mmCIF file with all atom_site columns, C-alpha atoms and ligand atoms in Angstrom:
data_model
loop_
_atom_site.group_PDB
_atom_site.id
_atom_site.type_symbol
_atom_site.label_atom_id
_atom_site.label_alt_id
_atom_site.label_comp_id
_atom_site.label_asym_id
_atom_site.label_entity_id
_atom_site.label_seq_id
_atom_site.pdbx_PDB_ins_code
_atom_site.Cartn_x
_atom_site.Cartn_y
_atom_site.Cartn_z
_atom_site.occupancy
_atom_site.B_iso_or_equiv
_atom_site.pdbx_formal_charge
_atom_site.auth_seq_id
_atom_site.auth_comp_id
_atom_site.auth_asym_id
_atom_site.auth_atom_id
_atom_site.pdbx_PDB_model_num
ATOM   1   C CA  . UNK D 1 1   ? -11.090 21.584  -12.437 1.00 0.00 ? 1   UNK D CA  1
ATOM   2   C CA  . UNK D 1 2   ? -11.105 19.749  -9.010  1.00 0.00 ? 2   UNK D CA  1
ATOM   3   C CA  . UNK D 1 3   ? -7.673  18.909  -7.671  1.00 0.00 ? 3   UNK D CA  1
ATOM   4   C CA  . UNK D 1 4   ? -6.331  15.404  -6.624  1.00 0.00 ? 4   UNK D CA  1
ATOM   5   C CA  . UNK D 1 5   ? -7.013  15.191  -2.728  1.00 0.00 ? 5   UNK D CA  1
ATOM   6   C CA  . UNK D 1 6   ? -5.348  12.869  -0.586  1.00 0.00 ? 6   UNK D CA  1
ATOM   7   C CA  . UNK D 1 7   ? -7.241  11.953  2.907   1.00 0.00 ? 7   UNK D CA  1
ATOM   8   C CA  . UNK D 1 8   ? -6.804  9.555   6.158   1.00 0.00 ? 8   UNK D CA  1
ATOM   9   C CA  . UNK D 1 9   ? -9.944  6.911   5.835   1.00 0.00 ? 9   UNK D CA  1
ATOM   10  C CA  . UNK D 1 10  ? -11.226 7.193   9.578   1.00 0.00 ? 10  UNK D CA  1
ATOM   11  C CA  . UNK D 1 11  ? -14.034 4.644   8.976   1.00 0.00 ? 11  UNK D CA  1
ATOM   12  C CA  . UNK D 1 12  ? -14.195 1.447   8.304   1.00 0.00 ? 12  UNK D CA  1
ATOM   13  C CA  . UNK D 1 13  ? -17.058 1.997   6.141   1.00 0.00 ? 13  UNK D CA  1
ATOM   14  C CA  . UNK D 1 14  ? -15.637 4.380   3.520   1.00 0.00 ? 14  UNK D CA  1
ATOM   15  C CA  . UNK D 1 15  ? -13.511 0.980   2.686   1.00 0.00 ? 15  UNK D CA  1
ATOM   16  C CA  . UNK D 1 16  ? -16.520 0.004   0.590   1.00 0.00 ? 16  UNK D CA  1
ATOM   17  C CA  . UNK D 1 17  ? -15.965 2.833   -2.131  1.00 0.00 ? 17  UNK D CA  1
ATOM   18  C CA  . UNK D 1 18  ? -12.516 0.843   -2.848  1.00 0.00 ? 18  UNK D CA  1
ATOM   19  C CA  . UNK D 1 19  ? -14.910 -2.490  -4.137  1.00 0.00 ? 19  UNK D CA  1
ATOM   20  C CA  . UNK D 1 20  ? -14.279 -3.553  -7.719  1.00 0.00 ? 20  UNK D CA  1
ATOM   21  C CA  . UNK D 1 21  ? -11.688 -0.838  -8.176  1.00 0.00 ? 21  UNK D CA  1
ATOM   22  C CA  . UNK D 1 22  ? -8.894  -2.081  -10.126 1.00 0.00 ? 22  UNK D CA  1
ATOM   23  C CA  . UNK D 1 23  ? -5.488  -1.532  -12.138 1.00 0.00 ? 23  UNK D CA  1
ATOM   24  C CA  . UNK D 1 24  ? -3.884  -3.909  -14.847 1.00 0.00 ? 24  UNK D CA  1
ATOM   25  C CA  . UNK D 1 25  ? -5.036  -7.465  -13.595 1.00 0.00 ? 25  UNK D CA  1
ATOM   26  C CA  . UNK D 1 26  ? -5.492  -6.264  -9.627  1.00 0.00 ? 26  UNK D CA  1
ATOM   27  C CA  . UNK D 1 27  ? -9.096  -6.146  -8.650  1.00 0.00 ? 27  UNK D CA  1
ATOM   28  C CA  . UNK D 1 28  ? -10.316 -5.083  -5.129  1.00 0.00 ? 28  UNK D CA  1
ATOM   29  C CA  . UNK D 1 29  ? -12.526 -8.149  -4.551  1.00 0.00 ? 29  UNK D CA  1
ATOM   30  C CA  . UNK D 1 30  ? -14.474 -9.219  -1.274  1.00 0.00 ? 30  UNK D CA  1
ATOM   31  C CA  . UNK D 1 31  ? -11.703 -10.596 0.186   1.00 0.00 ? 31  UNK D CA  1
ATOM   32  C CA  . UNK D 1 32  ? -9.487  -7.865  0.342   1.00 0.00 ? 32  UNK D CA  1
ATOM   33  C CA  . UNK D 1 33  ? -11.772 -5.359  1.309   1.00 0.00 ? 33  UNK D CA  1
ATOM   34  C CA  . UNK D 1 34  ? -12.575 -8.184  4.122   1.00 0.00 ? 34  UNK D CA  1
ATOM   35  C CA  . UNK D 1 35  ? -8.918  -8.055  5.006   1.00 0.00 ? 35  UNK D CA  1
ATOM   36  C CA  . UNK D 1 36  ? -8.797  -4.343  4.540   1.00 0.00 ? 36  UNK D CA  1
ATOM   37  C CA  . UNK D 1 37  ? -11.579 -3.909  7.337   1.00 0.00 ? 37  UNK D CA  1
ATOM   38  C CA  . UNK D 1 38  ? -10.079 -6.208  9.792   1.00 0.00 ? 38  UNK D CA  1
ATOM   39  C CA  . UNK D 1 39  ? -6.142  -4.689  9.586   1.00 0.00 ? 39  UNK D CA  1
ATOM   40  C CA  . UNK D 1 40  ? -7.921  -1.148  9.404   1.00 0.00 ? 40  UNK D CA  1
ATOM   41  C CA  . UNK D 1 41  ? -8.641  -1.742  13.300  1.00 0.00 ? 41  UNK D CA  1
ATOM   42  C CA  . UNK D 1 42  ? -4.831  -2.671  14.317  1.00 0.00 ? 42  UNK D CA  1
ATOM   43  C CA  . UNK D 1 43  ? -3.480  -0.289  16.258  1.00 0.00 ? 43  UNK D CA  1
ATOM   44  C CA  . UNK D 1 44  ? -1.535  2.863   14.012  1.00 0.00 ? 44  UNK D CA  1
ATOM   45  C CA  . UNK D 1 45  ? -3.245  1.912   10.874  1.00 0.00 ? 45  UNK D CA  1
ATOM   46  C CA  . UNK D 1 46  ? -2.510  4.322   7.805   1.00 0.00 ? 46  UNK D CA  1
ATOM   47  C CA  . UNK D 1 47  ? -5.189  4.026   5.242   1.00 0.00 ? 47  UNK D CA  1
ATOM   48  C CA  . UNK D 1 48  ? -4.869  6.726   2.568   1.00 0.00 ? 48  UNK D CA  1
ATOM   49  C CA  . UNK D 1 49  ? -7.252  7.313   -0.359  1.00 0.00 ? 49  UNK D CA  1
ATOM   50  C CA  . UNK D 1 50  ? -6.600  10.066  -3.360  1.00 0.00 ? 50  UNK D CA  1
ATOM   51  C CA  . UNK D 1 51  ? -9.713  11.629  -5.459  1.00 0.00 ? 51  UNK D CA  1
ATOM   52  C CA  . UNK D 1 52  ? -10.446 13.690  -7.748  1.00 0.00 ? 52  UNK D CA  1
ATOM   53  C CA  . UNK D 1 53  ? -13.608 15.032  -6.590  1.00 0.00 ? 53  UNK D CA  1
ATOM   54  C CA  . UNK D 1 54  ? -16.070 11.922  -6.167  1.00 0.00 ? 54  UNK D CA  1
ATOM   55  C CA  . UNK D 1 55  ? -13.218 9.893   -8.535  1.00 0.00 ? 55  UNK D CA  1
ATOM   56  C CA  . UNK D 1 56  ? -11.144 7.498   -7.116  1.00 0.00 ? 56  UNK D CA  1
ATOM   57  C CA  . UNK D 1 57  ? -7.697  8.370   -8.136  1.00 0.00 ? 57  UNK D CA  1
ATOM   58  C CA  . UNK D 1 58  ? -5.916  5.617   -5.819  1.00 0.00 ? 58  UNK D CA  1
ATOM   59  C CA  . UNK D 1 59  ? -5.532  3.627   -2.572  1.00 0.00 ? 59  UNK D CA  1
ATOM   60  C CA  . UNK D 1 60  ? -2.295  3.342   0.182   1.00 0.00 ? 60  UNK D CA  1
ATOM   61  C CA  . UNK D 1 61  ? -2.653  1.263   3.549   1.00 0.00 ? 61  UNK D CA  1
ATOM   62  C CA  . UNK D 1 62  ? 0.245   0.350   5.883   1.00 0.00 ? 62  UNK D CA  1
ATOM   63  C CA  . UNK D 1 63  ? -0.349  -1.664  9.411   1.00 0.00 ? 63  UNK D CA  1
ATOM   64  C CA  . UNK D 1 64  ? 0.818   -3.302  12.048  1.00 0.00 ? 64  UNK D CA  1
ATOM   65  C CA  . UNK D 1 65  ? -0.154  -6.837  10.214  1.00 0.00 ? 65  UNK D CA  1
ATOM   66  C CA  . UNK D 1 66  ? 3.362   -8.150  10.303  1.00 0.00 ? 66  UNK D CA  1
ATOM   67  C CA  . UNK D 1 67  ? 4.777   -11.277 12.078  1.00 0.00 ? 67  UNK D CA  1
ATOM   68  C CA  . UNK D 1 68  ? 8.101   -9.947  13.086  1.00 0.00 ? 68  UNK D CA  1
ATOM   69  C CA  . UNK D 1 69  ? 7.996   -7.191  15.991  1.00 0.00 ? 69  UNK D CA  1
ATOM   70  C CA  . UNK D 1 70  ? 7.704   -3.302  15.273  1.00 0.00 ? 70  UNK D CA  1
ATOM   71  C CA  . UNK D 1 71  ? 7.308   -4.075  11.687  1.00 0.00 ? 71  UNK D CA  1
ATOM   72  C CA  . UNK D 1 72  ? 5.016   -1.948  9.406   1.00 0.00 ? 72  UNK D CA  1
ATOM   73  C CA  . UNK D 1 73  ? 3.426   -3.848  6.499   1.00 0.00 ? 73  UNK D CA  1
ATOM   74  C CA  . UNK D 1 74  ? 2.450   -1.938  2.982   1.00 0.00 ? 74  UNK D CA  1
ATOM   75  C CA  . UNK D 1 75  ? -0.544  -4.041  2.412   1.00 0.00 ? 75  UNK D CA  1
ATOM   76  C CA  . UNK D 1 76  ? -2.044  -2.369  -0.814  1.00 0.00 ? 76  UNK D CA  1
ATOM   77  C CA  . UNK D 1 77  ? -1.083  -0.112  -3.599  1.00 0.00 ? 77  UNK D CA  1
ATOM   78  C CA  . UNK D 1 78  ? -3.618  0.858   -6.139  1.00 0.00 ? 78  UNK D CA  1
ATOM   79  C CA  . UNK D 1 79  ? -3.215  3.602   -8.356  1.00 0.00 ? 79  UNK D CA  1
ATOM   80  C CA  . UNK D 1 80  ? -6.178  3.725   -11.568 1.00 0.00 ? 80  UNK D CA  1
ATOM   81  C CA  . UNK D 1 81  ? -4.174  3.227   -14.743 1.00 0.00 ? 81  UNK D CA  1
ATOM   82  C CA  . UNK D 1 82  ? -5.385  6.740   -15.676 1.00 0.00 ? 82  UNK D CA  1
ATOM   83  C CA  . UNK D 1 83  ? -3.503  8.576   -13.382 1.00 0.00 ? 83  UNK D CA  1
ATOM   84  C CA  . UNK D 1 84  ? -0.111  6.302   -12.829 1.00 0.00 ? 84  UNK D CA  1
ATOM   85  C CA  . UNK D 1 85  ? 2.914   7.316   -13.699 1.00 0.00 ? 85  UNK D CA  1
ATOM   86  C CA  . UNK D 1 86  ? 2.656   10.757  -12.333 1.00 0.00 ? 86  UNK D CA  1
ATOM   87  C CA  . UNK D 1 87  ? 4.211   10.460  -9.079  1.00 0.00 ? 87  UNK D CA  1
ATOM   88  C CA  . UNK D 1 88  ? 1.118   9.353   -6.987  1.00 0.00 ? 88  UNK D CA  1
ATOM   89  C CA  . UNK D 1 89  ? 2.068   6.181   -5.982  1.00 0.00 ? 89  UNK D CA  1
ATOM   90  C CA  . UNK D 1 90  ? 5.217   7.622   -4.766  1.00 0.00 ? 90  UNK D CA  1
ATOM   91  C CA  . UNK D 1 91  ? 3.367   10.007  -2.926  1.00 0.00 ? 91  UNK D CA  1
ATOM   92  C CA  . UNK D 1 92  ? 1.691   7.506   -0.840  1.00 0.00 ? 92  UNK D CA  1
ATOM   93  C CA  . UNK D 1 93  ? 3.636   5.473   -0.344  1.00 0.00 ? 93  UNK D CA  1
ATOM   94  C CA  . UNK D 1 94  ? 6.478   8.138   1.045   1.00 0.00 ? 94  UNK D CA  1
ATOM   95  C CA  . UNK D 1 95  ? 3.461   9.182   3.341   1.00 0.00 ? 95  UNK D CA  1
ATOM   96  C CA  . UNK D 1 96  ? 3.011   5.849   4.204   1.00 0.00 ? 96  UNK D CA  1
ATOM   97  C CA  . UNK D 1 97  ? 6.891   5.373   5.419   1.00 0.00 ? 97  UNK D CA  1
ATOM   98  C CA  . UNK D 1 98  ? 6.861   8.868   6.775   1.00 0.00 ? 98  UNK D CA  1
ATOM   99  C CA  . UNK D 1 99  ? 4.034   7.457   9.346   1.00 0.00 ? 99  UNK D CA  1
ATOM   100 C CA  . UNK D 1 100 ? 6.043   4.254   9.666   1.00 0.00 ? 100 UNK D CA  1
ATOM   101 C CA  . UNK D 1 101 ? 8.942   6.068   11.067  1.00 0.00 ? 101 UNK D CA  1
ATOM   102 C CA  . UNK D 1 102 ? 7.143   8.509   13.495  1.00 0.00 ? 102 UNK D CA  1
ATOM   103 C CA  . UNK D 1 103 ? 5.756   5.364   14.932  1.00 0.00 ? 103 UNK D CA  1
ATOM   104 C CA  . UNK D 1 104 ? 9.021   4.830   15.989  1.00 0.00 ? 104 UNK D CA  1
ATOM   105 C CA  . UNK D 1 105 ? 8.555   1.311   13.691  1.00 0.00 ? 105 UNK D CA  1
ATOM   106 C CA  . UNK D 1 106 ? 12.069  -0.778  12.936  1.00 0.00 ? 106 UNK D CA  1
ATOM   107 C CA  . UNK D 1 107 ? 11.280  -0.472  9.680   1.00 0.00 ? 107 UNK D CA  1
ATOM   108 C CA  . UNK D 1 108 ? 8.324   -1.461  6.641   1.00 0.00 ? 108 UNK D CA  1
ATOM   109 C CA  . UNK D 1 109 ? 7.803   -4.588  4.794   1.00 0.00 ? 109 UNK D CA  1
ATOM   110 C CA  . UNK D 1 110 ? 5.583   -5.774  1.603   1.00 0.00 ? 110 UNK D CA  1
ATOM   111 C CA  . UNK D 1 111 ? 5.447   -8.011  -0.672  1.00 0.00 ? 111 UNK D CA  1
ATOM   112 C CA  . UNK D 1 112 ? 4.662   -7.682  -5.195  1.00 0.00 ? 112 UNK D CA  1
ATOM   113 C CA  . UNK D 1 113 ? 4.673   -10.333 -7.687  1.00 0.00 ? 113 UNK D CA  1
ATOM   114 C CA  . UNK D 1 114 ? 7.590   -11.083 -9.136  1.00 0.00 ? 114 UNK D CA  1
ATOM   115 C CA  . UNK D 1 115 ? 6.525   -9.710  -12.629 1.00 0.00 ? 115 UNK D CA  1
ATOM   116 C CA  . UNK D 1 116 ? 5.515   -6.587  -11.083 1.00 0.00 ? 116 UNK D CA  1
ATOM   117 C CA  . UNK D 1 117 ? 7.862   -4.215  -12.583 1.00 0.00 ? 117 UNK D CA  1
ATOM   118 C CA  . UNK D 1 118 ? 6.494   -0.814  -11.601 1.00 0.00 ? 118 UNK D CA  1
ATOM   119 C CA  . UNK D 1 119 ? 5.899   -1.740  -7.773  1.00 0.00 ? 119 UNK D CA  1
ATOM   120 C CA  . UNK D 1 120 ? 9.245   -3.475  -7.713  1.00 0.00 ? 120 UNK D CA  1
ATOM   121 C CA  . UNK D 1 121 ? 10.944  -0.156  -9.219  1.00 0.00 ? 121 UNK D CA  1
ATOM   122 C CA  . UNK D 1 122 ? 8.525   1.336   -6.936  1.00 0.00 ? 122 UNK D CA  1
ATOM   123 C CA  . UNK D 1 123 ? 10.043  0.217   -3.928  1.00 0.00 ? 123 UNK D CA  1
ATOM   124 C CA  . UNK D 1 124 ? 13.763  -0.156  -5.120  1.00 0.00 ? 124 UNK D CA  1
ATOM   125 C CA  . UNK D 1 125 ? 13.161  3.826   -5.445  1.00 0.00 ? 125 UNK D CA  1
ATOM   126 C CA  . UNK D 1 126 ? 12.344  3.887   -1.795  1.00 0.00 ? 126 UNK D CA  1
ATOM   127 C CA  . UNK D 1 127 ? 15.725  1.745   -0.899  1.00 0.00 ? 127 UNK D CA  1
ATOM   128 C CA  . UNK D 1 128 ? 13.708  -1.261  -0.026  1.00 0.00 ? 128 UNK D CA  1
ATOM   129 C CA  . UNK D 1 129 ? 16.060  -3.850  -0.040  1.00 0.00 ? 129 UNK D CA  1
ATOM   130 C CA  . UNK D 1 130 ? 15.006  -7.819  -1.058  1.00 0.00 ? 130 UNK D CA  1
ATOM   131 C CA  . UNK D 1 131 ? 14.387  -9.818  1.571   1.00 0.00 ? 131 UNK D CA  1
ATOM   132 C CA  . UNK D 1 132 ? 14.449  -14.085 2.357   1.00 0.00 ? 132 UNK D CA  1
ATOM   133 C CA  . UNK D 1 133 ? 11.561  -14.198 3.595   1.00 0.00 ? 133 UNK D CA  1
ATOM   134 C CA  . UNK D 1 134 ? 11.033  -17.803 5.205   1.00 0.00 ? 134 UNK D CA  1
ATOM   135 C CA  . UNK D 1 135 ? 7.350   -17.859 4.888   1.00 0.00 ? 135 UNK D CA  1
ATOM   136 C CA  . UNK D 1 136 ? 6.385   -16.941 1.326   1.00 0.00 ? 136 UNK D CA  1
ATOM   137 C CA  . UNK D 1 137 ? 8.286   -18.062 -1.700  1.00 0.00 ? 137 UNK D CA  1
ATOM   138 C CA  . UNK D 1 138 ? 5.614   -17.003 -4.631  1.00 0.00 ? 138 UNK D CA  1
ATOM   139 C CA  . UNK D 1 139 ? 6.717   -13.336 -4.722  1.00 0.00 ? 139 UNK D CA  1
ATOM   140 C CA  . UNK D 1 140 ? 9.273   -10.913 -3.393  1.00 0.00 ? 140 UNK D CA  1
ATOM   141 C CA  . UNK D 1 141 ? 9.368   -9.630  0.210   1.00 0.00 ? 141 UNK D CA  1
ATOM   142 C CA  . UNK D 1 142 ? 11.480  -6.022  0.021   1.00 0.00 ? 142 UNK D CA  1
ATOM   143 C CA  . UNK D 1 143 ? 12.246  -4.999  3.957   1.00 0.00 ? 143 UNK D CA  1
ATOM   144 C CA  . UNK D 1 144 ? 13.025  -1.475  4.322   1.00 0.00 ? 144 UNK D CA  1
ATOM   145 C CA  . UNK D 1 145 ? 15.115  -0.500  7.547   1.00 0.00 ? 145 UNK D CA  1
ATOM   146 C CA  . UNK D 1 146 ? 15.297  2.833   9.513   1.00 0.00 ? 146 UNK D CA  1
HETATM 147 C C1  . LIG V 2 .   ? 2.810   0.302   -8.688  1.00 0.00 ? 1   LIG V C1  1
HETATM 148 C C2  . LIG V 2 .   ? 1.909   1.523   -8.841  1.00 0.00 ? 1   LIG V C2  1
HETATM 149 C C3  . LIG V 2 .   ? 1.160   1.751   -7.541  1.00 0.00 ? 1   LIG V C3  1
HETATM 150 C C4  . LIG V 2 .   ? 2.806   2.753   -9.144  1.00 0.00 ? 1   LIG V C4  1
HETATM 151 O O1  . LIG V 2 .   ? 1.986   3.912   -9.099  1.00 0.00 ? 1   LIG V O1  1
HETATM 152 P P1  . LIG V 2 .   ? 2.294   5.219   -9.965  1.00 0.00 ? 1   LIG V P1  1
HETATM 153 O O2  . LIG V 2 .   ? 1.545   6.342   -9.341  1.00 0.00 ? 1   LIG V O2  1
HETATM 154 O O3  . LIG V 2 .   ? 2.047   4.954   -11.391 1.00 0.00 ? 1   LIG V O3  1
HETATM 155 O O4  . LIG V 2 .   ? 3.865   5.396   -9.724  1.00 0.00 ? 1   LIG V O4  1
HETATM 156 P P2  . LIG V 2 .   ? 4.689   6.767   -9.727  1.00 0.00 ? 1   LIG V P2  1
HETATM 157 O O5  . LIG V 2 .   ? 4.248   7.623   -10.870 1.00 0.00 ? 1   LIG V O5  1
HETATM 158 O O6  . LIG V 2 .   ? 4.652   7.371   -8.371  1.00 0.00 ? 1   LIG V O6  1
HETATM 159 O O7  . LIG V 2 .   ? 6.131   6.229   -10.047 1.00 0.00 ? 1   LIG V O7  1
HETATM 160 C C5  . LIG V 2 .   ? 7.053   5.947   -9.029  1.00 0.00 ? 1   LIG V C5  1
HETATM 161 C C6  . LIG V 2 .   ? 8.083   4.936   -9.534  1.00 0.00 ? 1   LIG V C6  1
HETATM 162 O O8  . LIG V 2 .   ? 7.460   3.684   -9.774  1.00 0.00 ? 1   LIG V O8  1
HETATM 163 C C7  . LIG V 2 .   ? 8.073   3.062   -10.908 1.00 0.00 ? 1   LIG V C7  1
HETATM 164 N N1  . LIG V 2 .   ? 7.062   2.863   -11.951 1.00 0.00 ? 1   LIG V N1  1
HETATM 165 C C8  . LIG V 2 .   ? 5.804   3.372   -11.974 1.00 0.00 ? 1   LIG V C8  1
HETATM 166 N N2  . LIG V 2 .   ? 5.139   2.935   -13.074 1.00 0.00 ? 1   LIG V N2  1
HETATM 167 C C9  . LIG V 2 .   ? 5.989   2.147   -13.744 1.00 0.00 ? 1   LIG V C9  1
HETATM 168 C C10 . LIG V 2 .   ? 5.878   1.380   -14.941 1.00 0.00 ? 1   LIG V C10 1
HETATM 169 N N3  . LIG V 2 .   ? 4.756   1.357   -15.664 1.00 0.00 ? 1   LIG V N3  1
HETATM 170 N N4  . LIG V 2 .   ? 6.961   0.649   -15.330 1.00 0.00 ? 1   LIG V N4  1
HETATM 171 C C11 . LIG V 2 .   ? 8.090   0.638   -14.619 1.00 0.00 ? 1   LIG V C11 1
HETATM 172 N N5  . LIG V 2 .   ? 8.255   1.361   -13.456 1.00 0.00 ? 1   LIG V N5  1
HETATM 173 C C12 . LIG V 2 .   ? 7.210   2.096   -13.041 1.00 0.00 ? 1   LIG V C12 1
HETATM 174 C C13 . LIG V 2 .   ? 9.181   3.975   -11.365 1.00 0.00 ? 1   LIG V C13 1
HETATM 175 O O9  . LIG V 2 .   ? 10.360  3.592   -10.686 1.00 0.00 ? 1   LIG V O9  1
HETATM 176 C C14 . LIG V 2 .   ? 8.713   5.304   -10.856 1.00 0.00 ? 1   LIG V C14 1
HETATM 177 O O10 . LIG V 2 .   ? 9.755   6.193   -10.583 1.00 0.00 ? 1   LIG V O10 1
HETATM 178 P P3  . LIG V 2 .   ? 10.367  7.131   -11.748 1.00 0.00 ? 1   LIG V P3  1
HETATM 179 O O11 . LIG V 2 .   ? 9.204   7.829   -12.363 1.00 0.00 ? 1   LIG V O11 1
HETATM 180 O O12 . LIG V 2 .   ? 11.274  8.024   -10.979 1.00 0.00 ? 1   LIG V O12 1
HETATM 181 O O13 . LIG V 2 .   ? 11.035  6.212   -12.677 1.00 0.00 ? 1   LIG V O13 1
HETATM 182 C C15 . LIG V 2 .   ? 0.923   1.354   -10.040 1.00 0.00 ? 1   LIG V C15 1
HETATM 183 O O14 . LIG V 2 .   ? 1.638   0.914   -11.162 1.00 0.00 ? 1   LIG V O14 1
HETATM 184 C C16 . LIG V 2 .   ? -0.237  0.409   -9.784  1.00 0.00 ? 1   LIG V C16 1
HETATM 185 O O15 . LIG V 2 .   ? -1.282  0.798   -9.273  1.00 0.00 ? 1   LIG V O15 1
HETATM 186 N N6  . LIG V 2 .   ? -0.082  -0.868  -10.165 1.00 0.00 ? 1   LIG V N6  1
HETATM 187 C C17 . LIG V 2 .   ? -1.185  -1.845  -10.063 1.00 0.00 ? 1   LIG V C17 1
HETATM 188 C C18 . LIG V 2 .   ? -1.471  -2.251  -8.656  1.00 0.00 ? 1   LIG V C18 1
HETATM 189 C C19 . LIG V 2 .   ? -0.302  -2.964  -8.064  1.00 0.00 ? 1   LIG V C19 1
HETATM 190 O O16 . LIG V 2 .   ? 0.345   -3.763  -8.721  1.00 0.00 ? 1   LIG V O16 1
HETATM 191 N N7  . LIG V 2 .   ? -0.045  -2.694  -6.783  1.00 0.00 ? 1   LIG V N7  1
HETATM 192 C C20 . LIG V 2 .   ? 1.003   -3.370  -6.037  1.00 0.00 ? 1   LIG V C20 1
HETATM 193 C C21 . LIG V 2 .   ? 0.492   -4.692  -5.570  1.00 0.00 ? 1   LIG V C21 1
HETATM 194 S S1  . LIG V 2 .   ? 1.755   -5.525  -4.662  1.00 0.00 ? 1   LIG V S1  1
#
């Protein structure tokens, strides 16, 4: 039985094996794997991916992409429906703030749907805290400060 392995993507090209890989109604189309490539070369980028053997199990980045200054953002989340709800997506994104933090970052940012129940439990569990954010209105922005 192979185990679930998490690793650090360290090229851009291993970005491709996220195409087409999806969970409820979230599908990794072109354009985020286009965006995925471009914040992949910020400075500090965090990109981690968890198999089981060849099988994608799920998908955590974090970046530099943010407007304000020293800001982390938690661009993606993507766990495969067939292994949520065990404590993966927690995993990640713990590493994900863990990095954050020895960056030395003010704290992380992202943004979910407002329907999106388990990433907005998700990152209530993590003390993310709502945020105003002045420059998108269609979702919720959750700021987490260290
Ligand atoms: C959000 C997501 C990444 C959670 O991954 P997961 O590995 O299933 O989550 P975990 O097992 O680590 O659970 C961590 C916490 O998330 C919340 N959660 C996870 N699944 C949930 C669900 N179906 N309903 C409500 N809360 C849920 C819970 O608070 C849970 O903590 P608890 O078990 O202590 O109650 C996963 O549901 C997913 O991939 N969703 C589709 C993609 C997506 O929407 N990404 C975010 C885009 S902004």
């Amino acid at each position: 039985m192979d185990e679930i392995k998490i690793t650090e993507m360290k090229n851009e090209k291993e970005i491709d094996f996220l195409r087409n890989k999806k969970s409820f109604n979230y599908t990794y189309d072109k354009a985020t794997i286009d965006s995925l490539k471009k914040h992949f070369q910020l400075k500090d980028s965090l990109y981690l991916i968890a198999k089981k053997g060849a099988e994608f199990v799920a998908f955590c980045s974090i970046d530099r992409g943010w407007w304000e200054d020293n800001f982390f953002f938690i661009r993606e989340i993507l766990v495969d429906p067939y292994f949520q709800k065990l404590g993966i997506g927690k995993k990640l994104m713990g590493r994900c703030i863990e990095h954050a933090k020895n960056k030395k970052a003010t704290g992380v940012v992202t943004e979910t749907a407002f329907k999106n129940s388990p990433m907005r439990n998700l990152c209530e569990n993590f003390d993310f805290k709502e945020w105003e954010n002045p420059q998108w209105k269609e979702g919720v922005t959750y700021k987490l400060l260290f």
